[in-house]
Amino acid sequence: MTRRRKKLDDLQVVDLSGLDTIRQKVKGVSFYLSVNERKHAVANSFMLVRDPRNEYDSNAVGVYSPEGRQVGHVSASRAVILAPEFDRIGADAYRVSGAPPNTEGSVVPFIDLPTAPAIRAFAAAWIAGDASGVAD
């Protein structure tokens, strides 16, 4: 069982929880959390962190608990949309909403990912200096 952690205290975190979203299951959870850990995991928000050095997918986006423990990753089909926009924004992590396991009959957590139009508009506004949302 791989246990990856990120120290989130000193990272620039951009809050995306106010954008239009699509709810998806976190992928690869069984690689990071045991079934028992998944049953007891409670989180209504998650951090997304780019992982461009991922050996399988250069667009990879890891999903982390608020405490900094990796719980999975974003699906490849969503990562290919999010990764270039995250790279344009340039923050260390991105806060999104979510739901803990068992809320929809699953032991896998759910994340609310920005829709393609929402993240593209946010990134354009961010670059133009018109977006807010940098969290402490």
XYZ file of N, CA, C and O in Angstrom:
544
model
N 0.857 -1.174 0.000
C 0.000 0.000 0.000
C 0.901 1.235 0.000
O 1.727 1.406 0.862
N 0.748 2.100 -0.956
C 1.526 3.322 -1.048
C 0.847 4.427 -0.253
O -0.352 4.629 -0.368
N 1.623 5.131 0.534
C 1.076 6.213 1.343
C 1.847 7.483 1.020
O 2.927 7.704 1.538
N 1.270 8.295 0.151
C 1.914 9.548 -0.233
C 1.262 10.698 0.510
O 0.057 10.773 0.633
N 2.093 11.594 0.997
C 1.606 12.783 1.694
C 2.263 14.011 1.100
O 3.390 13.969 0.625
N 1.541 15.109 1.153
C 2.073 16.405 0.762
C 1.897 17.339 1.943
O 0.868 17.336 2.597
N 2.914 18.148 2.204
C 2.798 19.169 3.233
C 2.081 20.348 2.577
O 2.634 21.028 1.722
N 0.832 20.558 2.949
C -0.007 21.559 2.297
C 0.082 22.938 2.941
O -0.415 23.905 2.389
N 0.734 23.027 4.091
C 0.769 24.292 4.829
C 1.379 25.445 4.048
O 0.908 26.571 4.149
N 2.424 25.189 3.309
C 3.165 26.259 2.661
C 2.878 26.373 1.163
O 3.619 27.040 0.452
N 1.829 25.746 0.705
C 1.508 25.765 -0.712
C 0.555 26.906 -1.057
O -0.274 27.303 -0.240
N 0.683 27.421 -2.283
C -0.305 28.365 -2.787
C -1.497 27.539 -3.252
O -1.377 26.723 -4.165
N -2.640 27.737 -2.598
C -3.839 26.965 -2.894
C -4.882 27.889 -3.503
O -5.212 28.927 -2.927
N -5.413 27.493 -4.642
C -6.467 28.245 -5.308
C -7.777 27.499 -5.084
O -7.876 26.299 -5.332
N -8.783 28.219 -4.610
C -10.083 27.622 -4.309
C -10.957 27.626 -5.565
O -11.323 28.679 -6.065
N -11.280 26.439 -6.055
C -12.133 26.297 -7.237
C -13.534 25.828 -6.876
O -14.342 25.538 -7.768
N -13.842 25.755 -5.594
C -15.104 25.168 -5.166
C -16.332 25.964 -5.587
O -17.429 25.434 -5.555
N -16.178 27.194 -5.999
C -17.319 27.999 -6.431
C -17.646 27.884 -7.908
O -18.626 28.481 -8.377
N -16.863 27.126 -8.646
C -17.089 27.003 -10.094
C -18.151 25.954 -10.398
O -18.464 25.111 -9.561
N -18.701 25.994 -11.611
C -19.594 24.933 -12.075
C -18.811 23.635 -12.105
O -17.650 23.614 -12.552
N -19.432 22.552 -11.638
C -18.697 21.297 -11.496
C -19.456 20.107 -12.059
O -20.645 20.187 -12.359
N -18.710 19.026 -12.155
C -19.242 17.712 -12.464
C -18.711 16.776 -11.384
O -17.535 16.827 -11.042
N -19.598 15.948 -10.812
C -19.192 15.035 -9.733
C -18.704 13.724 -10.334
O -19.374 13.130 -11.169
N -17.516 13.291 -9.870
C -16.942 12.028 -10.320
C -16.319 11.289 -9.143
O -15.927 11.901 -8.158
N -16.215 9.975 -9.295
C -15.510 9.180 -8.300
C -14.017 9.446 -8.402
O -13.482 9.641 -9.499
N -13.360 9.440 -7.257
C -11.899 9.509 -7.233
C -11.381 8.174 -7.767
O -11.857 7.113 -7.382
N -10.433 8.205 -8.655
C -9.871 6.994 -9.264
C -8.668 6.505 -8.471
O -7.961 7.284 -7.844
N -8.436 5.197 -8.503
C -7.246 4.605 -7.892
C -7.236 4.585 -6.384
O -6.182 4.406 -5.768
N -8.391 4.750 -5.755
C -8.458 4.833 -4.299
C -7.894 3.579 -3.637
O -7.201 3.666 -2.623
N -8.158 2.417 -4.208
C -7.699 1.164 -3.579
C -6.177 1.070 -3.532
O -5.624 0.336 -2.720
N -5.495 1.835 -4.364
C -4.032 1.860 -4.344
C -3.508 2.636 -3.137
O -2.422 2.378 -2.648
N -4.303 3.603 -2.657
C -3.851 4.498 -1.590
C -4.500 4.238 -0.234
O -3.921 4.567 0.799
N -5.730 3.695 -0.228
C -6.451 3.500 1.023
C -6.994 2.080 1.110
O -7.515 1.545 0.129
N -6.929 1.496 2.296
C -7.541 0.187 2.508
C -9.066 0.361 2.527
O -9.576 1.475 2.658
N -9.791 -0.740 2.437
C -11.257 -0.679 2.488
C -11.705 -0.060 3.808
O -12.606 0.789 3.832
N -11.082 -0.443 4.904
C -11.433 0.113 6.207
C -11.172 1.618 6.250
O -11.980 2.380 6.780
N -10.047 2.061 5.712
C -9.746 3.495 5.685
C -10.768 4.245 4.839
O -11.179 5.348 5.184
N -11.184 3.637 3.729
C -12.184 4.285 2.870
C -13.521 4.417 3.580
O -14.199 5.430 3.447
N -13.908 3.400 4.335
C -15.189 3.435 5.042
C -15.229 4.530 6.094
O -16.287 5.058 6.415
N -14.071 4.870 6.647
C -14.020 5.853 7.720
C -13.512 7.220 7.259
O -13.391 8.136 8.070
N -13.205 7.341 5.997
C -12.738 8.627 5.477
C -13.907 9.606 5.413
O -14.970 9.268 4.917
N -13.708 10.764 5.952
C -14.739 11.796 5.908
C -14.095 13.074 5.404
O -13.212 13.629 6.054
N -14.513 13.509 4.231
C -13.991 14.757 3.679
C -15.034 15.350 2.746
O -15.641 14.637 1.956
N -15.241 16.645 2.886
C -16.141 17.360 1.995
C -15.373 18.299 1.080
O -15.969 19.049 0.320
N -14.048 18.255 1.205
C -13.203 19.014 0.294
C -11.917 18.225 0.066
O -11.526 17.394 0.890
N -11.308 18.496 -1.063
C -10.082 17.817 -1.450
C -9.155 18.816 -2.117
O -9.581 19.885 -2.552
N -7.890 18.467 -2.183
C -6.897 19.252 -2.902
C -6.479 18.486 -4.145
O -6.231 17.268 -4.075
N -6.397 19.179 -5.253
C -5.895 18.602 -6.492
C -4.488 19.122 -6.710
O -4.242 20.327 -6.593
N -3.565 18.227 -7.011
C -2.160 18.594 -7.203
C -1.668 17.964 -8.497
O -1.798 16.750 -8.694
N -1.118 18.788 -9.365
C -0.562 18.297 -10.633
C 0.625 17.378 -10.376
O 1.398 17.594 -9.453
N 0.753 16.363 -11.198
C 1.861 15.414 -11.107
C 2.430 15.182 -12.505
O 2.280 14.106 -13.077
N 3.077 16.195 -13.080
C 3.554 16.072 -14.462
C 4.653 15.030 -14.654
O 4.916 14.606 -15.770
N 5.275 14.590 -13.560
C 6.328 13.573 -13.663
C 5.785 12.155 -13.528
O 6.551 11.199 -13.474
N 4.457 12.013 -13.474
C 3.846 10.697 -13.366
C 4.280 9.841 -14.553
O 4.180 10.271 -15.699
N 4.773 8.647 -14.278
C 5.325 7.801 -15.337
C 4.277 7.278 -16.308
O 4.601 6.863 -17.419
N 3.005 7.302 -15.917
C 1.944 6.772 -16.773
C 1.167 7.842 -17.514
O 0.562 7.559 -18.547
N 1.133 9.061 -16.971
C 0.321 10.122 -17.563
C 0.899 11.479 -17.188
O 0.844 11.875 -16.024
N 1.419 12.196 -18.155
C 2.013 13.509 -17.879
C 0.958 14.555 -17.512
O 1.296 15.627 -17.031
N -0.324 14.247 -17.715
C -1.411 15.139 -17.313
C -1.973 14.772 -15.937
O -2.986 15.331 -15.523
N -1.357 13.862 -15.237
C -1.903 13.338 -13.981
C -2.184 14.448 -12.967
O -1.428 15.414 -12.848
N -3.295 14.258 -12.249
C -3.695 15.163 -11.175
C -4.044 14.295 -9.967
O -4.980 13.498 -10.022
N -3.265 14.439 -8.899
C -3.514 13.678 -7.680
C -4.608 14.322 -6.849
O -4.788 15.539 -6.876
N -5.349 13.492 -6.117
C -6.393 13.949 -5.207
C -5.898 13.695 -3.787
O -5.524 12.571 -3.450
N -5.895 14.748 -2.967
C -5.378 14.678 -1.607
C -6.454 15.084 -0.609
O -7.289 15.947 -0.890
N -6.396 14.462 0.555
C -7.282 14.841 1.656
C -6.844 16.218 2.165
O -5.724 16.663 1.890
N -7.691 16.882 2.944
C -7.288 18.169 3.524
C -6.045 18.071 4.408
O -5.348 19.049 4.608
N -5.760 16.858 4.907
C -4.580 16.651 5.754
C -3.317 16.392 4.935
O -2.241 16.237 5.490
N -3.451 16.277 3.624
C -2.292 16.094 2.765
C -2.003 14.671 2.351
O -0.969 14.396 1.753
N -2.904 13.736 2.615
C -2.694 12.345 2.216
C -3.329 12.098 0.856
O -4.488 12.421 0.628
N -2.561 11.492 -0.042
C -3.127 11.179 -1.344
C -4.161 10.078 -1.192
O -3.926 9.055 -0.561
N -5.337 10.314 -1.781
C -6.419 9.336 -1.717
C -6.736 8.750 -3.088
O -7.525 7.823 -3.190
N -6.133 9.291 -4.130
C -6.370 8.792 -5.482
C -5.943 9.811 -6.511
O -5.067 10.638 -6.256
N -6.605 9.745 -7.660
C -6.299 10.688 -8.726
C -7.550 10.963 -9.557
O -8.546 10.256 -9.460
N -7.468 11.992 -10.366
C -8.539 12.380 -11.276
C -8.467 11.454 -12.491
O -7.376 11.061 -12.912
N -9.612 11.116 -13.064
C -9.617 10.265 -14.258
C -8.788 10.914 -15.368
O -8.682 12.141 -15.451
N -8.219 10.101 -16.221
C -7.390 10.600 -17.324
C -8.185 11.521 -18.239
O -7.652 12.515 -18.740
N -9.458 11.217 -18.451
C -10.276 12.042 -19.343
C -10.509 13.440 -18.769
O -10.649 14.399 -19.534
N -10.567 13.575 -17.450
C -10.713 14.899 -16.832
C -9.349 15.566 -16.648
O -9.226 16.787 -16.760
N -8.322 14.775 -16.367
C -6.986 15.341 -16.167
C -6.480 16.039 -17.421
O -5.824 17.073 -17.333
N -6.809 15.489 -18.589
C -6.350 16.103 -19.836
C -6.976 17.493 -20.030
O -6.394 18.358 -20.683
N -8.124 17.733 -19.425
C -8.772 19.051 -19.475
C -8.200 19.965 -18.400
O -7.896 21.133 -18.658
N -8.050 19.441 -17.192
C -7.612 20.258 -16.063
C -6.130 20.622 -16.100
O -5.752 21.751 -15.763
N -5.277 19.675 -16.482
C -3.823 19.869 -16.394
C -3.327 21.127 -17.101
O -2.582 21.915 -16.499
N -3.703 21.372 -18.352
C -3.184 22.584 -19.006
C -3.649 23.873 -18.331
O -2.900 24.846 -18.266
N -4.866 23.854 -17.805
C -5.374 25.054 -17.128
C -4.675 25.248 -15.780
O -4.332 26.371 -15.418
N -4.446 24.156 -15.065
C -3.687 24.251 -13.807
C -2.283 24.770 -14.092
O -1.754 25.590 -13.342
N -1.681 24.304 -15.167
C -0.344 24.766 -15.521
C -0.350 26.256 -15.858
O 0.593 26.977 -15.523
N -1.410 26.730 -16.494
C -1.525 28.162 -16.814
C -1.675 28.998 -15.548
O -1.091 30.071 -15.429
N -2.464 28.501 -14.598
C -2.683 29.227 -13.343
C -1.412 29.210 -12.496
O -1.026 30.218 -11.918
N -0.780 28.058 -12.419
C 0.520 27.959 -11.766
C 0.523 27.827 -10.255
O 1.565 28.001 -9.628
N -0.606 27.514 -9.644
C -0.637 27.324 -8.190
C -0.095 25.948 -7.838
O 0.076 25.087 -8.704
N 0.144 25.742 -6.555
C 0.640 24.450 -6.083
C -0.473 23.420 -5.924
O -0.244 22.224 -6.093
N -1.661 23.891 -5.540
C -2.784 22.986 -5.289
C -4.085 23.730 -5.548
O -4.124 24.969 -5.545
N -5.152 22.951 -5.743
C -6.461 23.507 -6.073
C -7.507 22.848 -5.184
O -7.631 21.629 -5.183
N -8.248 23.662 -4.432
C -9.268 23.137 -3.515
C -10.572 22.947 -4.277
O -11.021 23.846 -4.999
N -11.173 21.764 -4.105
C -12.476 21.465 -4.689
C -13.354 20.821 -3.628
O -12.864 20.293 -2.634
N -14.647 20.854 -3.856
C -15.597 20.189 -2.960
C -15.652 18.712 -3.292
O -15.156 18.270 -4.328
N -16.310 17.980 -2.432
C -16.462 16.555 -2.675
C -17.423 15.946 -1.695
O -18.131 16.658 -0.972
N -17.452 14.645 -1.690
C -18.319 13.916 -0.773
C -17.588 12.671 -0.315
O -16.900 12.016 -1.104
N -17.735 12.339 0.953
C -17.060 11.145 1.470
C -17.671 9.865 0.915
O -18.763 9.880 0.354
N -16.982 8.750 1.091
C -17.540 7.466 0.675
C -18.878 7.196 1.356
O -19.181 7.779 2.383
N -19.635 6.299 0.749
C -20.927 5.844 1.260
C -22.058 6.849 1.101
O -23.178 6.555 1.454
N -21.799 8.041 0.597
C -22.875 9.011 0.440
C -23.756 8.679 -0.761
O -24.881 9.104 -0.815
N -23.220 7.949 -1.700
C -23.987 7.564 -2.886
C -23.848 6.065 -3.129
O -23.758 5.606 -4.264
N -23.832 5.288 -2.044
C -23.753 3.841 -2.154
C -22.399 3.315 -2.572
O -22.286 2.249 -3.156
N -21.331 4.038 -2.267
C -19.994 3.645 -2.682
C -19.018 3.793 -1.525
O -19.245 4.574 -0.608
N -17.909 3.046 -1.576
C -16.836 3.250 -0.603
C -15.704 4.067 -1.226
O -14.606 4.096 -0.729
N -16.011 4.741 -2.301
C -15.048 5.597 -2.987
C -15.508 7.043 -2.823
O -16.677 7.351 -3.035
N -14.601 7.952 -2.441
C -15.001 9.359 -2.337
C -15.304 9.957 -3.716
O -14.836 9.472 -4.739
N -16.093 11.016 -3.692
C -16.445 11.750 -4.900
C -15.811 13.130 -4.854
O -15.670 13.713 -3.777
N -15.448 13.646 -6.016
C -14.930 15.010 -6.109
C -15.768 15.778 -7.111
O -16.278 15.222 -8.075
N -15.901 17.067 -6.843
C -16.620 17.969 -7.736
C -15.575 18.723 -8.551
O -14.957 19.669 -8.058
N -15.388 18.277 -9.784
C -14.362 18.858 -10.651
C -14.952 19.980 -11.494
O -16.076 19.855 -11.989
N -14.197 21.053 -11.694
C -14.695 22.131 -12.546
C -14.989 21.615 -13.954
O -14.250 20.784 -14.483
N -16.065 22.117 -14.544
C -16.347 21.784 -15.936
C -15.285 22.432 -16.820
O -14.599 23.377 -16.391
N -15.157 21.941 -18.037
C -14.156 22.496 -18.960
C -14.368 23.995 -19.184
O -13.411 24.782 -19.066
N -15.592 24.453 -19.497
C -15.763 25.904 -19.683
C -15.449 26.707 -18.420
O -14.861 27.788 -18.504
N -15.804 26.169 -17.251
C -15.570 26.905 -16.005
C -14.085 27.056 -15.712
O -13.628 28.145 -15.354
N -13.304 25.983 -15.855
C -11.869 26.083 -15.538
C -11.141 26.918 -16.590
O -10.215 27.663 -16.257
N -11.573 26.842 -17.831
C -10.936 27.662 -18.878
C -11.206 29.145 -18.644
O -10.297 29.980 -18.771
N -12.439 29.484 -18.291
C -12.768 30.884 -18.007
C -12.029 31.366 -16.752
O -11.527 32.489 -16.720
N -11.960 30.528 -15.736
C -11.252 30.893 -14.511
C -9.778 31.139 -14.803
O -9.206 32.132 -14.345
N -9.154 30.238 -15.562
C -7.725 30.394 -15.880
C -7.481 31.680 -16.669
O -6.517 32.398 -16.396
N -8.350 31.967 -17.625
C -8.191 33.201 -18.412
C -8.322 34.430 -17.515
O -7.530 35.378 -17.627
N -9.295 34.420 -16.617
C -9.471 35.541 -15.694
C -8.286 35.642 -14.729
O -7.824 36.736 -14.413
N -7.792 34.501 -14.270
C -6.639 34.465 -13.351
C -5.425 35.120 -14.014
O -4.756 35.957 -13.415
N -5.174 34.722 -15.253
C -4.022 35.262 -15.968
C -4.177 36.766 -16.209
O -3.215 37.531 -16.133
N -5.413 37.200 -16.443
C -5.682 38.615 -16.666
C -5.689 39.408 -15.358
O -5.780 40.629 -15.383
N -5.607 38.703 -14.221
C -5.592 39.368 -12.930
C -6.973 39.673 -12.380
O -7.111 40.447 -11.448
N -8.008 39.052 -12.953
C -9.386 39.321 -12.539
C -9.985 38.247 -11.651
O -11.124 38.364 -11.239
N -9.270 37.168 -11.392
C -9.839 36.065 -10.596
C -9.379 36.177 -9.160
O -8.263 36.584 -8.871
N -10.251 35.810 -8.262
C -9.871 35.724 -6.855
C -9.908 34.262 -6.449
O -10.315 33.420 -7.219
N -9.500 33.981 -5.248
C -9.602 32.616 -4.787
C -8.331 32.038 -4.213
O -8.290 30.855 -3.929
N -7.284 32.808 -4.060
C -6.088 32.260 -3.426
C -6.372 32.128 -1.950
O -6.717 33.078 -1.272
N -6.295 30.912 -1.459
C -6.560 30.636 -0.051
C -5.264 30.734 0.746
O -4.185 30.576 0.198
N -5.410 30.982 2.036
C -4.226 31.043 2.907
C -3.629 29.685 3.098
O -4.237 28.701 3.143
